[in-house]
Amino acid sequence: MARVADNAADLLERQHRRIEGLIAEVRAGGQPEASFTELVRLIAAHESVEESLVHSAADRSGVESTEARLREERQLLDTLAELYELGVAHSEFGRRFEAFADMVAMHLASEEVQELTILRHGASTLDARRIAAAIELVETFVPPRGSIEGQRPAPPLPLFTRLCDAVDAGLGRA
């Protein structure tokens, strides 16, 4: 049976791969609106769990740079909000999205090297269980593609805030 900490880290890594896949889909241009809609929801969900639970668990386990991750996440969410306001059809969207995609890639790599490694090897069972439960909770806010066809998600920042509130109410801030 997999350790609880490995399960929580695996769930976060699975979201990382899904984020990367959605970025590739937006870049490919097949259905950029649907891919971007799913990306907005997934990033808001993912970052809400990290802000509410992962960073504090990493802090307790010895990561010294969670403040850097928090700054990166705020910048990512602000940039995502700007892209949301532009919309995928805007002439500037592609150029700005490329810069955003680069920021995301660097951020995910930093998380995997620092926080997820610590989570796997140093997090308490309680922290890992709470993180895994929170991921499952917020993923209910990222419905499968097709079930939301034609719907635009809430703007990223209010969605992120609501998801943080849901995590905090459901599981408590770590």
C-alpha positions as a Python dict, from the first residue, in 0.01 Angstrom:
ca = {
    (1, 'M'): (0, 0, 0),
    (2, 'A'): (130, 345, -92),
    (3, 'R'): (230, 578, 187),
    (4, 'V'): (-16, 862, 246),
    (5, 'A'): (254, 1123, 174),
    (6, 'D'): (337, 957, -157),
    (7, 'N'): (-32, 960, -248),
    (8, 'A'): (-67, 1334, -175),
    (9, 'A'): (250, 1415, -372),
    (10, 'D'): (135, 1191, -658),
    (11, 'L'): (-200, 1373, -673),
    (12, 'L'): (-23, 1710, -691),
    (13, 'E'): (212, 1581, -962),
    (14, 'R'): (-85, 1446, -1157),
    (15, 'Q'): (-232, 1796, -1150),
    (16, 'H'): (102, 1936, -1270),
    (17, 'R'): (96, 1704, -1571),
    (18, 'R'): (-266, 1797, -1641),
    (19, 'I'): (-178, 2169, -1625),
    (20, 'E'): (108, 2110, -1870),
    (21, 'G'): (-125, 1917, -2100),
    (22, 'L'): (-383, 2195, -2098),
    (23, 'I'): (-116, 2453, -2174),
    (24, 'A'): (-12, 2241, -2472),
    (25, 'E'): (-375, 2222, -2587),
    (26, 'V'): (-419, 2600, -2567),
    (27, 'R'): (-97, 2643, -2765),
    (28, 'A'): (-212, 2391, -3028),
    (29, 'G'): (-524, 2598, -3086),
    (30, 'G'): (-771, 2317, -3153),
    (31, 'Q'): (-1028, 2420, -2892),
    (32, 'P'): (-846, 2698, -2709),
    (33, 'E'): (-1155, 2829, -2527),
    (34, 'A'): (-1243, 2489, -2376),
    (35, 'S'): (-881, 2414, -2287),
    (36, 'F'): (-830, 2759, -2135),
    (37, 'T'): (-1155, 2731, -1936),
    (38, 'E'): (-1040, 2400, -1788),
    (39, 'L'): (-692, 2545, -1724),
    (40, 'V'): (-837, 2842, -1530),
    (41, 'R'): (-1038, 2609, -1308),
    (42, 'L'): (-755, 2364, -1254),
    (43, 'I'): (-494, 2626, -1165),
    (44, 'A'): (-735, 2794, -922),
    (45, 'A'): (-810, 2455, -762),
    (46, 'H'): (-446, 2348, -750),
    (47, 'E'): (-315, 2673, -605),
    (48, 'S'): (-592, 2688, -344),
    (49, 'V'): (-476, 2355, -196),
    (50, 'E'): (-116, 2467, -203),
    (51, 'E'): (-190, 2796, -31),
    (52, 'S'): (-421, 2646, 230),
    (53, 'L'): (-225, 2330, 313),
    (54, 'V'): (86, 2240, 114),
    (55, 'H'): (304, 2540, 195),
    (56, 'S'): (243, 2518, 568),
    (57, 'A'): (313, 2142, 563),
    (58, 'A'): (634, 2209, 371),
    (59, 'D'): (730, 2480, 620),
    (60, 'R'): (687, 2238, 909),
    (61, 'S'): (898, 1984, 722),
    (62, 'G'): (1191, 2214, 656),
    (63, 'V'): (1136, 2392, 321),
    (64, 'E'): (1280, 2739, 348),
    (65, 'S'): (1149, 2894, 29),
    (66, 'T'): (772, 2866, 48),
    (67, 'E'): (756, 3247, 42),
    (68, 'A'): (910, 3234, -307),
    (69, 'R'): (643, 2984, -416),
    (70, 'L'): (370, 3211, -276),
    (71, 'R'): (504, 3511, -470),
    (72, 'E'): (520, 3301, -788),
    (73, 'E'): (164, 3180, -735),
    (74, 'R'): (31, 3531, -687),
    (75, 'Q'): (204, 3640, -1006),
    (76, 'L'): (66, 3338, -1192),
    (77, 'L'): (-287, 3406, -1071),
    (78, 'D'): (-261, 3775, -1161),
    (79, 'T'): (-134, 3689, -1509),
    (80, 'L'): (-404, 3424, -1550),
    (81, 'A'): (-663, 3688, -1456),
    (82, 'E'): (-521, 3922, -1723),
    (83, 'L'): (-539, 3645, -1983),
    (84, 'Y'): (-895, 3568, -1876),
    (85, 'E'): (-992, 3932, -1927),
    (86, 'L'): (-829, 3937, -2272),
    (87, 'G'): (-992, 3616, -2390),
    (88, 'V'): (-838, 3362, -2626),
    (89, 'A'): (-952, 3552, -2936),
    (90, 'H'): (-760, 3868, -2847),
    (91, 'S'): (-459, 3945, -3068),
    (92, 'E'): (-228, 3971, -2764),
    (93, 'F'): (-343, 3647, -2603),
    (94, 'G'): (-91, 3417, -2774),
    (95, 'R'): (214, 3625, -2688),
    (96, 'R'): (107, 3678, -2329),
    (97, 'F'): (6, 3315, -2292),
    (98, 'E'): (357, 3205, -2393),
    (99, 'A'): (509, 3415, -2115),
    (100, 'F'): (253, 3271, -1874),
    (101, 'A'): (332, 2915, -1985),
    (102, 'D'): (702, 2975, -1918),
    (103, 'M'): (621, 3107, -1569),
    (104, 'V'): (406, 2802, -1497),
    (105, 'A'): (679, 2562, -1613),
    (106, 'M'): (936, 2722, -1383),
    (107, 'H'): (693, 2726, -1091),
    (108, 'L'): (593, 2361, -1128),
    (109, 'A'): (957, 2254, -1152),
    (110, 'S'): (1040, 2447, -833),
    (111, 'E'): (751, 2289, -648),
    (112, 'E'): (849, 1940, -755),
    (113, 'V'): (1213, 1979, -653),
    (114, 'Q'): (1143, 2152, -323),
    (115, 'E'): (797, 2102, -180),
    (116, 'L'): (692, 1769, -325),
    (117, 'T'): (1021, 1608, -227),
    (118, 'I'): (974, 1732, 129),
    (119, 'L'): (610, 1624, 124),
    (120, 'R'): (708, 1270, 24),
    (121, 'H'): (981, 1235, 283),
    (122, 'G'): (899, 1467, 570),
    (123, 'A'): (528, 1544, 590),
    (124, 'S'): (321, 1410, 872),
    (125, 'T'): (52, 1157, 793),
    (126, 'L'): (-209, 1410, 905),
    (127, 'D'): (-77, 1678, 666),
    (128, 'A'): (-62, 1431, 379),
    (129, 'R'): (-416, 1306, 443),
    (130, 'R'): (-551, 1662, 457),
    (131, 'I'): (-373, 1754, 133),
    (132, 'A'): (-505, 1445, -48),
    (133, 'A'): (-859, 1512, 79),
    (134, 'A'): (-837, 1878, -27),
    (135, 'I'): (-722, 1783, -376),
    (136, 'E'): (-1019, 1551, -413),
    (137, 'L'): (-1249, 1826, -282),
    (138, 'V'): (-1132, 2099, -518),
    (139, 'E'): (-1123, 1870, -820),
    (140, 'T'): (-1501, 1860, -798),
    (141, 'F'): (-1482, 2225, -909),
    (142, 'V'): (-1302, 2118, -1229),
    (143, 'P'): (-1573, 1924, -1412),
    (144, 'P'): (-1482, 1708, -1710),
    (145, 'R'): (-1465, 1879, -2045),
    (146, 'G'): (-1792, 1872, -2230),
    (147, 'S'): (-1998, 1902, -1914),
    (148, 'I'): (-1934, 2277, -1913),
    (149, 'E'): (-1945, 2341, -2286),
    (150, 'G'): (-2007, 2706, -2360),
    (151, 'Q'): (-1972, 2812, -1997),
    (152, 'R'): (-1703, 3057, -1900),
    (153, 'P'): (-1551, 2996, -1559),
    (154, 'A'): (-1560, 3250, -1281),
    (155, 'P'): (-1267, 3490, -1302),
    (156, 'P'): (-952, 3321, -1163),
    (157, 'L'): (-896, 3535, -853),
    (158, 'P'): (-1250, 3511, -710),
    (159, 'L'): (-1258, 3140, -799),
    (160, 'F'): (-925, 3087, -620),
    (161, 'T'): (-1055, 3271, -313),
    (162, 'R'): (-1376, 3066, -305),
    (163, 'L'): (-1179, 2743, -337),
    (164, 'C'): (-942, 2845, -54),
    (165, 'D'): (-1249, 2918, 157),
    (166, 'A'): (-1395, 2577, 69),
    (167, 'V'): (-1073, 2400, 163),
    (168, 'D'): (-1047, 2596, 487),
    (169, 'A'): (-1412, 2532, 577),
    (170, 'G'): (-1397, 2165, 485),
    (171, 'L'): (-1057, 2076, 624),
    (172, 'G'): (-931, 2372, 820),
    (173, 'R'): (-624, 2579, 741),
    (174, 'A'): (-306, 2391, 826),
}
